[in-house]
Amino acid sequence: MTTPIVGIDLGTTFSLVGYVEGGAPRIVPDPRTGDRLLPSVVHVREDGSVAVGWEPRRRRVVNVGSTVVSVKRLMGKGPDEVRREEPRLPYEVLDPVLGAGRVARLRVRGKVLTPPEVSAMVLRELRGWTAAAFGEEATRAVITVPAYFNDAQRQATRDAGRIAGLDVVRILNEPTAASLAYGLDRIGEGTVAVYDLGGGTFDLSILRVRKGVFEVLATNGDTRLGGDDVDAAVAAWLLAEAARETGLADLESDPEVREAALFEAEAAKCRLSVETATRVRLSVPRARLDWGTALSREQLEALSAPVVDRTVRPCRQALRDARLEAKDLSAVVLVGGQTRMPLVRRRVAEIFGCVGRCDLDPDEVVALGAAVQAGIIEGKVRGVTLLDVIPLTLGIEAMGGLMSKVLPRNTTIPCSVSEMYTTAVDGQNSVEIHVLQGEREMSRDNRSLARFQLKPIEALPAGLPRIEVTFAVDENGLLRVSAKDCRTLRQQGIEVVPTYGLTETEIHGMIEESYDRAEEDVESSLLASGRVEADLLVRRVRKALAEPDFASGDERVAIEAAVGDAEAAARGSDRLALLGALHQLEAAAQEAMQRRADRVLGAALRDRRIEELL
Ligand code: AMP
């Protein structure tokens, strides 16, 4: 039996997994605890093993240098970009190994990991949850990304899925997923804006819903704007106040103090979504810090307003791109934990002139929508079609460092366009093409996606060769490039390795490593259960040996020897040796145990009537 395709919301703060059952999407919970949200937090233990989820999240302050949070912000980026954008990461950012891709690497407690590998750990944990629901782990998934993710970030997300052993059948935009979760029955036909403010990213999409077709008209946003920025603003204020009142210097440069301030800032922020005032306490004994303050909702709003206000421009731009005005919208849907903040809801009402809808849990709505998309692919959900768009303009570098636009933003996907190239110099036998993504005029201000060489080209006088290059964006928003020499009609495949992506070889290496690890993990859990079994059996046999009539002579000697062997094997780490010793012990003690059982049963039966026993 194949397992259902699952829908995964791989979030900055939390991740979730869902699937469609009986025509409706549902969330798969953690089978051990019933939790529906998995914190996207990874802790590297001293022995190099990793833990994912609530425990690492709870302990992230004390484990600051060995814990990775908000890794989604680092996806698809090079080391320089990461260092520039996240100057305060509590772990080292390494340059790539020579000859490998250009993706950033993180050294977390001596373990070197790329952001896709860290995300893969979160995905693997969610896969584990699905085993309890389906009998075996899911192997295929739809994974959501912010609509505003560029090609490199999408590729990195897909790589994470592959490293986690998942066939990523679709990369889906989060706001589009949210509108699918609301579905026709909730929002009806009309034009809907989806306002998605999560932990790390802001997305705004405008969709037209007509006759079961969900058509994205425009999308805009900011991949570096979210609840984390509110936490950072509040934490900075807390640290400044704490420094002023306690006279302690350099609080800001102590990573543990900073992490504690962020943690408390976030907790206070969430409390202030329902309360109007709260208390915040910063306690880091090592730094001799133990300080508290009151914080009102009003103060929080003053600190967060600059962050929340940054969502206004993308909303207006998306409306302009869709050639709509706010009054044309039939509904605004709220997505992302940060939209629980009353200030955010007021801003949304001001921008769009109507109250944002939040009838579905903003934490779950994206995963539910991803599950619906999985259901559409599997044919379990019918009558719904999705037409998504590319979020950013794709282009190539032209003469003079200008960006020549090839596919403008908000073009419906899948889409493709062909451009004709030729040579500038006589006898030139190759052409370099630099693919860019972004809205700026100059190439250097846009994101470099890939560079590749078209070769060999027939050596002809300048301007004679005619090479047709086709840029195609698939339904995942991922770019493919192919080229054809129009004179020879020779088709050329071009491998487009994103500038900040992982190479195929690296991905394979990581997949293999995770298989090796999986074997190691299975091996150690089998060994642990073998030890438990040994402990139980040894105790039972030892108890029986204490009875004088249990066994005597050679039989007793053999049983005692087998008990000793089993105990020694349980102290070692050879699982097969332990299994062998257990079999030996069972065999040696079997007859004596049987005789003992008969005696006990006989004694119990004596003097009792048959009816009583039945
Ligand atoms: P998401 O990326 O959608 O999981 O959103 C996570 C963000 O929502 C984090 O910045 C959280 O601090 C924030 N958040 C969660 N619950 C609340 C709440 N009750 N009030 C304000 N912000 C919240």
XYZ file of C-alpha atoms and ligand atoms in Angstrom:
637
model
C 0.000 0.000 0.000
C 1.380 3.405 -0.824
C 1.057 6.048 1.851
C -0.880 9.234 1.073
C 0.939 12.311 -0.171
C 1.309 14.585 2.821
C 1.198 18.375 2.962
C 3.963 19.967 5.024
C 4.188 23.518 6.312
C 7.938 23.913 6.905
C 7.714 27.046 9.017
C 10.286 29.395 10.490
C 9.024 28.747 14.009
C 6.753 25.712 13.771
C 6.207 22.952 11.222
C 3.161 20.763 10.665
C 2.124 17.826 8.528
C -1.344 16.971 7.220
C -3.140 14.785 4.689
C -6.586 14.352 3.205
C -8.871 11.708 4.624
C -12.483 11.306 3.605
C -12.229 14.401 1.390
C -11.167 16.693 4.267
C -7.692 17.818 5.335
C -6.474 16.869 8.788
C -3.313 17.438 10.799
C -1.144 14.473 11.831
C -0.191 14.837 15.516
C 2.939 13.643 17.315
C 1.881 10.083 18.247
C 3.638 10.290 21.635
C 2.351 13.622 22.885
C -0.565 14.568 20.640
C 1.166 17.893 19.768
C 0.138 19.214 16.376
C 2.952 21.769 16.066
C 6.617 20.792 15.851
C 8.971 23.645 16.769
C 11.453 24.040 13.886
C 14.306 23.984 16.409
C 17.283 21.635 16.204
C 19.708 20.953 19.037
C 23.084 19.269 18.481
C 23.971 17.181 21.546
C 27.480 16.714 22.853
C 27.827 13.310 21.150
C 26.848 14.825 17.777
C 23.327 13.364 17.747
C 20.427 15.774 17.251
C 17.091 16.506 18.897
C 14.216 18.334 17.221
C 11.134 20.055 18.621
C 9.797 21.192 21.979
C 12.660 20.145 24.231
C 15.310 21.991 22.153
C 12.941 24.969 21.966
C 12.454 25.044 25.739
C 16.183 24.725 26.349
C 17.359 27.031 23.594
C 18.504 29.701 26.049
C 20.854 27.441 27.996
C 21.918 25.631 24.815
C 22.291 28.764 22.767
C 25.477 27.865 20.876
C 24.305 24.355 20.028
C 20.747 25.145 18.928
C 19.580 26.255 15.479
C 16.363 28.304 15.344
C 14.676 30.013 12.346
C 16.889 28.157 9.852
C 14.326 28.998 7.182
C 15.853 32.477 7.086
C 19.155 30.983 5.932
C 17.806 28.756 3.158
C 19.248 29.279 -0.317
C 21.861 31.794 0.815
C 25.613 32.079 0.534
C 27.880 32.587 3.564
C 28.454 36.306 2.940
C 24.753 36.959 2.681
C 24.075 35.013 5.875
C 26.796 36.913 7.758
C 25.481 40.243 6.496
C 21.823 39.525 7.226
C 22.244 37.580 10.474
C 25.322 39.113 12.113
C 24.465 37.715 15.536
C 24.078 33.993 14.966
C 25.393 32.180 18.048
C 27.349 29.724 15.893
C 29.988 30.054 13.209
C 29.127 30.508 9.529
C 31.694 28.775 7.344
C 32.743 29.320 3.764
C 31.995 26.434 1.445
C 34.547 23.732 0.879
C 36.612 24.434 -2.216
C 35.110 22.841 -5.294
C 31.692 22.279 -3.708
C 28.599 24.486 -4.107
C 28.454 27.949 -2.585
C 25.902 27.291 0.087
C 26.495 28.600 3.629
C 27.600 26.085 6.231
C 27.016 26.323 9.946
C 29.388 24.931 12.530
C 27.171 23.947 15.419
C 29.134 22.324 18.260
C 31.724 20.859 15.932
C 29.115 19.543 13.509
C 29.065 21.220 10.109
C 25.580 21.480 8.636
C 23.978 23.281 5.717
C 20.565 24.929 6.193
C 18.842 22.284 3.988
C 20.280 19.561 6.244
C 18.923 21.280 9.346
C 15.502 21.636 7.687
C 15.715 17.972 6.686
C 15.997 17.062 10.377
C 12.681 18.819 11.024
C 11.125 17.089 8.024
C 12.423 13.709 9.164
C 10.785 14.175 12.558
C 7.444 14.965 10.866
C 7.872 11.911 8.637
C 8.272 9.878 11.787
C 4.891 11.139 13.021
C 3.204 9.930 9.841
C 4.297 6.335 10.504
C 1.815 6.140 13.387
C -1.006 7.381 11.150
C -0.265 5.316 8.024
C 1.596 2.259 9.337
C 4.706 3.418 7.523
C 6.396 6.740 6.878
C 5.141 9.039 4.147
C 7.428 9.152 1.131
C 5.841 11.917 -0.949
C 5.071 15.462 0.091
C 3.839 18.866 -0.938
C 5.960 21.414 0.930
C 4.979 25.038 1.283
C 7.249 28.076 0.943
C 6.587 31.802 1.261
C 5.270 33.057 -2.082
C 8.115 35.508 -2.089
C 10.831 32.804 -1.927
C 13.174 33.096 -4.869
C 14.394 30.193 -6.991
C 17.416 29.450 -4.769
C 15.237 29.298 -1.647
C 12.762 26.973 -3.382
C 15.557 24.711 -4.584
C 16.977 24.621 -1.052
C 13.564 23.585 0.302
C 13.284 20.830 -2.259
C 16.819 19.676 -1.400
C 15.810 19.517 2.288
C 12.908 17.250 1.344
C 15.158 14.968 -0.660
C 17.712 14.744 2.148
C 14.854 13.736 4.473
C 13.908 10.921 2.066
C 10.849 12.666 0.651
C 9.876 12.929 -2.970
C 8.750 16.571 -3.083
C 5.913 16.395 -5.591
C 5.080 20.082 -5.343
C 6.436 23.279 -3.855
C 3.377 25.354 -3.001
C 3.128 29.008 -2.015
C 1.929 29.430 1.579
C -0.792 32.032 0.921
C -2.107 29.946 -1.944
C -2.236 26.983 0.420
C -4.169 29.077 2.919
C -6.788 29.987 0.323
C -7.129 26.297 -0.620
C -7.693 25.456 3.043
C -10.476 28.020 3.282
C -11.834 26.600 0.060
C -14.863 27.561 -1.913
C -17.318 26.633 0.796
C -15.848 29.175 3.207
C -14.820 32.099 1.023
C -17.084 31.558 -1.980
C -16.382 33.149 -5.337
C -14.668 36.514 -5.500
C -11.296 38.119 -4.967
C -9.437 37.333 -1.783
C -6.302 38.762 -0.184
C -4.235 36.425 1.989
C -2.174 38.320 4.592
C 0.450 35.943 5.997
C 2.721 37.236 8.755
C 4.705 34.402 10.312
C 7.844 34.197 12.398
C 10.266 35.148 9.649
C 8.437 36.104 6.505
C 5.598 38.238 5.240
C 3.529 37.314 2.205
C 0.588 38.973 0.617
C -1.253 37.272 -2.220
C -4.344 38.243 -4.110
C -6.392 35.454 -5.651
C -9.457 35.291 -7.830
C -11.706 32.342 -7.095
C -14.038 31.511 -9.943
C -15.734 28.230 -10.883
C -13.320 26.175 -8.773
C -10.264 27.878 -10.233
C -7.988 29.570 -7.691
C -6.026 32.051 -9.749
C -3.250 34.041 -8.125
C -3.342 37.551 -9.528
C -0.447 39.075 -7.643
C 1.911 38.350 -4.852
C 4.279 40.486 -2.853
C 6.023 40.428 0.495
C 9.295 40.425 2.335
C 11.320 37.306 3.113
C 12.917 39.086 6.049
C 9.966 40.416 7.969
C 8.006 38.664 10.690
C 7.340 38.014 14.349
C 11.070 37.476 14.960
C 11.585 41.178 14.187
C 8.978 42.141 16.772
C 10.779 39.899 19.299
C 14.103 41.510 18.380
C 12.693 45.029 18.862
C 11.207 44.121 22.261
C 14.380 42.257 23.321
C 16.551 45.261 22.401
C 14.321 47.493 24.516
C 14.425 45.024 27.442
C 18.227 44.837 27.304
C 18.584 48.612 27.169
C 16.229 49.006 30.144
C 17.957 46.218 32.078
C 21.377 47.769 31.432
C 20.131 51.200 32.496
C 18.520 49.969 35.704
C 21.117 47.431 36.830
C 24.210 49.233 35.586
C 25.491 45.947 34.064
C 27.604 46.575 30.963
C 27.802 44.573 27.728
C 24.541 42.703 28.259
C 23.911 42.843 24.513
C 27.098 41.066 23.623
C 26.400 38.060 25.878
C 24.721 35.433 23.652
C 22.926 33.745 26.570
C 21.532 37.050 27.830
C 20.439 37.968 24.304
C 18.738 34.635 23.825
C 16.986 34.962 27.201
C 15.764 38.435 26.204
C 14.433 37.117 22.884
C 12.707 34.216 24.604
C 11.027 36.432 27.201
C 10.156 39.051 24.569
C 8.323 36.473 22.475
C 6.472 35.021 25.444
C 5.399 38.503 26.617
C 4.317 39.425 23.081
C 2.053 36.364 22.897
C 0.546 37.063 26.346
C -0.154 40.650 25.313
C -2.340 39.434 22.438
C -4.956 38.602 25.083
C -3.882 40.634 28.116
C -3.282 44.387 28.267
C -0.309 44.262 30.638
C 2.263 41.687 31.730
C 5.532 41.292 33.612
C 8.842 40.260 32.069
C 11.753 38.806 34.014
C 15.328 38.364 32.746
C 17.346 35.993 34.840
C 20.818 34.803 33.802
C 22.733 34.028 37.011
C 26.048 33.542 35.205
C 25.869 37.152 33.975
C 24.672 38.333 37.444
C 21.443 39.426 35.803
C 18.107 39.154 37.595
C 15.814 41.939 36.595
C 12.114 42.409 35.892
C 9.796 45.013 34.437
C 6.167 45.644 33.562
C 5.225 45.783 29.881
C 1.897 47.071 28.603
C 0.203 46.279 25.317
C 0.544 49.960 24.462
C 4.338 49.835 24.942
C 4.527 46.615 22.915
C 2.556 48.238 20.103
C 4.838 51.275 20.074
C 7.856 48.952 19.775
C 6.254 46.744 17.100
C 4.601 49.422 14.955
C 7.691 50.015 12.752
C 7.772 46.253 11.995
C 4.042 45.913 11.350
C 4.043 49.067 9.206
C 6.537 47.457 6.853
C 3.694 45.175 5.688
C 1.721 48.109 4.263
C 3.806 48.769 1.149
C 3.747 45.159 -0.153
C -0.056 45.108 0.308
C -0.483 48.294 -1.734
C 1.949 47.053 -4.406
C 0.104 43.736 -4.773
C -3.218 45.548 -5.162
C -1.639 47.758 -7.845
C -0.123 44.744 -9.637
C -3.532 43.042 -9.647
C -5.113 46.308 -10.896
C -7.500 46.289 -7.982
C -8.531 48.535 -5.163
C -9.158 47.409 -1.603
C -12.915 47.755 -2.086
C -12.837 45.111 -4.857
C -11.864 42.377 -2.367
C -14.529 40.031 -1.074
C -12.461 38.812 1.904
C -9.089 39.077 3.621
C -7.749 35.887 5.174
C -5.266 36.008 8.068
C -2.452 33.470 8.232
C 0.598 33.077 10.505
C 0.927 33.216 14.277
C 1.851 36.902 14.275
C -1.613 37.872 12.965
C -2.932 37.072 16.455
C -1.505 40.424 17.552
C -4.317 42.997 17.870
C -2.133 45.718 16.299
C -1.687 43.566 13.177
C -5.439 43.026 12.910
C -6.073 46.774 13.187
C -3.514 47.510 10.448
C -5.109 44.905 8.174
C -8.511 46.512 8.702
C -7.012 49.935 7.895
C -5.266 48.740 4.726
C -8.139 46.721 3.284
C -11.147 48.382 4.870
C -12.501 45.086 6.214
C -11.900 42.751 9.144
C -9.488 39.862 8.427
C -10.935 36.339 8.540
C -9.394 33.941 11.016
C -11.989 31.144 11.337
C -9.268 28.539 10.653
C -6.415 28.359 13.161
C -3.719 30.614 11.652
C -1.065 28.110 12.767
C -2.674 25.207 10.911
C -4.203 26.771 7.845
C -1.098 26.470 5.605
C -0.551 22.780 6.422
C -4.253 22.078 5.842
C -3.995 23.798 2.451
C -0.852 21.828 1.598
C -2.818 18.670 2.418
C -5.617 19.813 0.077
C -3.041 20.320 -2.700
C -1.713 16.819 -2.009
C -5.317 15.581 -2.244
C -5.756 17.366 -5.594
C -2.613 15.659 -6.956
C -3.846 12.277 -5.738
C -7.324 12.849 -7.201
C -8.950 12.732 -3.752
C -10.064 16.362 -3.991
C -11.883 17.202 -7.204
C -13.266 20.308 -8.856
C -10.424 22.598 -7.750
C -7.707 23.983 -10.022
C -4.842 26.158 -8.968
C -3.152 28.768 -11.128
C -0.140 30.213 -9.332
C 2.350 32.888 -10.420
C 6.079 33.593 -10.253
C 6.748 36.076 -7.463
C 9.819 37.832 -8.885
C 10.927 38.820 -12.362
C 13.366 36.460 -14.080
C 15.926 37.965 -16.386
C 19.422 37.769 -17.771
C 22.395 40.067 -17.605
C 22.686 42.156 -20.746
C 25.537 44.346 -22.020
C 26.537 47.104 -19.640
C 25.435 45.210 -16.541
C 21.756 45.831 -17.190
C 19.055 43.314 -16.302
C 17.054 42.249 -19.332
C 13.627 40.997 -18.184
C 12.622 37.609 -19.579
C 9.571 36.642 -17.481
C 7.913 39.452 -15.499
C 6.695 38.834 -11.947
C 3.137 37.556 -11.518
C 3.277 35.584 -14.784
C 1.040 32.510 -14.345
C 2.953 29.233 -14.008
C 3.809 26.924 -15.637
C 5.212 29.311 -18.234
C 8.071 29.533 -20.679
C 9.686 32.015 -22.991
C 12.408 31.743 -25.612
C 15.137 34.261 -26.379
C 17.535 34.316 -29.307
C 21.281 34.725 -28.663
C 24.245 35.222 -30.896
C 27.954 35.996 -30.604
C 29.702 39.372 -30.373
C 33.160 38.322 -31.572
C 34.243 36.457 -34.749
C 34.943 32.762 -34.108
C 33.494 32.908 -30.584
C 32.602 29.353 -29.563
C 30.741 29.915 -26.302
C 28.316 32.393 -24.736
C 27.933 32.961 -21.015
C 24.442 33.505 -19.690
C 23.858 34.958 -16.245
C 20.327 34.349 -14.913
C 18.974 36.866 -12.404
C 15.879 37.287 -10.302
C 14.546 40.571 -8.977
C 12.963 43.871 -9.825
C 15.955 46.228 -10.088
C 17.401 47.694 -13.276
C 21.055 46.810 -12.735
C 22.147 43.166 -12.644
C 24.267 43.638 -9.541
C 21.213 44.753 -7.527
C 19.312 41.555 -8.296
C 19.870 38.029 -7.070
C 22.257 35.944 -9.111
C 20.508 32.613 -9.720
C 22.919 30.868 -12.003
C 25.595 31.301 -14.616
C 26.120 28.884 -17.428
C 28.002 28.562 -20.672
C 26.399 27.751 -23.981
C 28.997 25.674 -25.814
C 30.212 24.489 -28.144
C 28.902 26.949 -30.662
C 30.041 26.673 -34.278
C 32.901 29.148 -34.757
C 31.326 31.632 -37.196
C 31.608 35.356 -37.843
C 30.053 37.473 -35.079
C 26.255 37.666 -35.170
C 25.760 34.581 -37.367
C 25.148 31.829 -34.798
C 21.541 31.703 -33.652
C 20.957 30.030 -30.330
C 17.471 29.824 -28.908
C 17.413 29.641 -25.115
C 14.164 28.651 -23.415
C 13.450 29.615 -19.825
C 10.640 27.532 -18.362
C 9.202 27.796 -14.879
C 7.400 24.660 -13.741
C 4.381 24.420 -11.426
C 6.734 24.522 -8.419
C 8.057 27.916 -9.455
C 11.406 26.313 -10.311
C 13.405 27.390 -13.312
C 14.611 25.076 -16.083
C 16.729 26.251 -18.985
C 17.338 24.572 -22.337
C 19.087 25.743 -25.510
C 18.915 24.945 -29.199
C 21.383 25.855 -31.912
C 19.009 26.956 -34.681
C 21.489 26.200 -37.484
C 22.219 22.627 -36.475
C 18.952 22.127 -34.505
C 21.121 20.562 -31.853
C 19.388 20.610 -28.458
C 21.545 21.331 -25.451
C 20.690 20.454 -21.887
C 21.965 22.950 -19.380
C 22.410 22.145 -15.763
C 21.426 25.197 -13.788
C 23.004 24.911 -10.391
C 21.689 27.786 -8.323
C 24.456 30.132 -7.228
C 23.783 29.322 -3.595
C 22.464 25.808 -4.038
C 23.825 22.407 -3.191
C 25.316 20.362 -6.005
C 23.814 16.982 -6.889
C 26.873 15.248 -5.457
C 26.456 17.066 -2.149
C 22.775 16.154 -1.942
C 23.544 12.507 -2.654
C 26.221 12.559 0.021
C 23.760 13.936 2.538
C 21.057 11.457 1.606
C 23.516 8.601 2.012
C 24.738 9.971 5.312
C 21.177 10.135 6.568
C 20.663 6.490 5.549
C 23.832 5.533 7.412
C 22.564 7.453 10.416
C 19.161 5.819 10.121
C 20.846 2.419 10.349
C 22.851 3.571 13.332
C 19.682 4.879 14.971
C 17.790 1.641 14.370
C 20.752 -0.371 15.615
C 21.004 1.572 18.858
C 17.279 1.363 19.564
C 17.331 -2.426 18.945
C 20.261 -2.721 21.316
C 18.370 -0.718 23.943
C 15.279 -2.936 23.668
C 17.520 -6.060 23.800
C 18.943 -4.795 27.082
C 15.467 -4.270 28.530
C 14.511 -7.796 27.495
C 17.703 -9.196 29.035
C 17.082 -7.345 32.273
C 13.552 -8.774 32.599
C 14.601 -12.341 31.806
C 17.647 -12.277 34.119
C 15.498 -10.994 36.988
C 12.873 -13.698 36.457
C 15.487 -16.466 36.337
C 17.433 -15.094 39.325
C 14.231 -15.010 41.366
C 13.556 -18.653 40.472
C 17.182 -19.642 41.234
C 16.666 -18.358 44.777
C 14.152 -21.206 45.286
C 16.031 -24.372 46.420
C 13.889 -26.808 44.404
C 14.114 -24.828 41.141
C 17.095 -26.719 39.711
C 20.054 -28.657 40.954
C 23.342 -30.178 39.855
C 24.501 -29.629 36.273
C 21.250 -27.929 35.307
C 21.690 -25.235 37.997
C 25.335 -24.678 36.998
C 24.359 -24.289 33.322
C 21.577 -21.813 34.152
C 23.829 -19.751 36.404
C 26.510 -19.612 33.698
C 23.918 -18.509 31.099
C 22.672 -15.752 33.454
C 26.250 -14.466 33.837
C 26.768 -14.484 30.050
C 23.510 -12.586 29.437
C 24.434 -9.960 32.004
C 27.883 -9.484 30.442
C 26.384 -9.223 26.933
C 23.865 -6.608 28.148
C 26.763 -4.471 29.389
C 28.438 -4.638 25.957
C 27.187 -3.039 22.748
C 27.070 -6.024 20.392
C 23.368 -6.496 19.749
C 23.742 -9.847 18.016
C 25.918 -11.203 20.845
C 23.230 -10.072 23.291
C 20.518 -11.843 21.286
C 22.625 -15.025 21.260
C 23.149 -14.891 25.038
C 19.416 -14.403 25.582
C 18.593 -17.471 23.473
C 21.167 -19.498 25.449
C 19.640 -18.427 28.741
C 16.113 -19.242 27.593
C 17.224 -22.662 26.386
C 19.148 -23.425 29.594
C 16.300 -22.360 31.904
C 13.340 -23.504 29.826
C 12.727 -26.929 31.402
C 13.267 -25.777 34.999
C 10.964 -22.797 34.409
C 8.317 -25.107 32.958
C 8.509 -27.434 36.002
C 8.264 -24.413 38.292
C 5.218 -23.110 36.443
C 3.528 -26.533 36.753
C 4.218 -26.589 40.496
C 2.829 -23.094 41.032
C -0.241 -23.876 38.948
C -0.776 -27.211 40.754
C -0.671 -25.483 44.133
C -3.131 -22.880 42.949
C -5.546 -25.512 41.637
C -5.574 -27.669 44.731
C -8.712 -27.391 46.798
C -10.588 -25.308 44.240
C -13.564 -26.326 42.280
C -13.621 -26.305 38.481
C -16.453 -23.714 38.361
C -14.372 -21.254 40.337
C -11.532 -21.548 37.869
C -13.805 -21.024 34.903
P 4.355 31.054 12.126
O 5.633 31.291 11.358
O 3.128 31.210 11.354
O 4.409 29.822 12.959
O 4.268 32.269 13.186
C 5.080 32.318 14.280
C 5.107 33.731 14.811
O 3.842 34.035 15.384
C 6.145 33.864 15.907
O 6.826 35.093 15.754
C 5.286 33.880 17.147
O 5.901 34.609 18.197
C 4.039 34.573 16.674
N 2.893 34.284 17.514
C 2.406 33.069 17.860
N 1.364 33.199 18.705
C 1.184 34.539 18.900
C 0.276 35.320 19.683
N -0.654 34.755 20.436
N 0.407 36.664 19.627
C 1.361 37.249 18.879
N 2.246 36.569 18.126
C 2.168 35.227 18.138
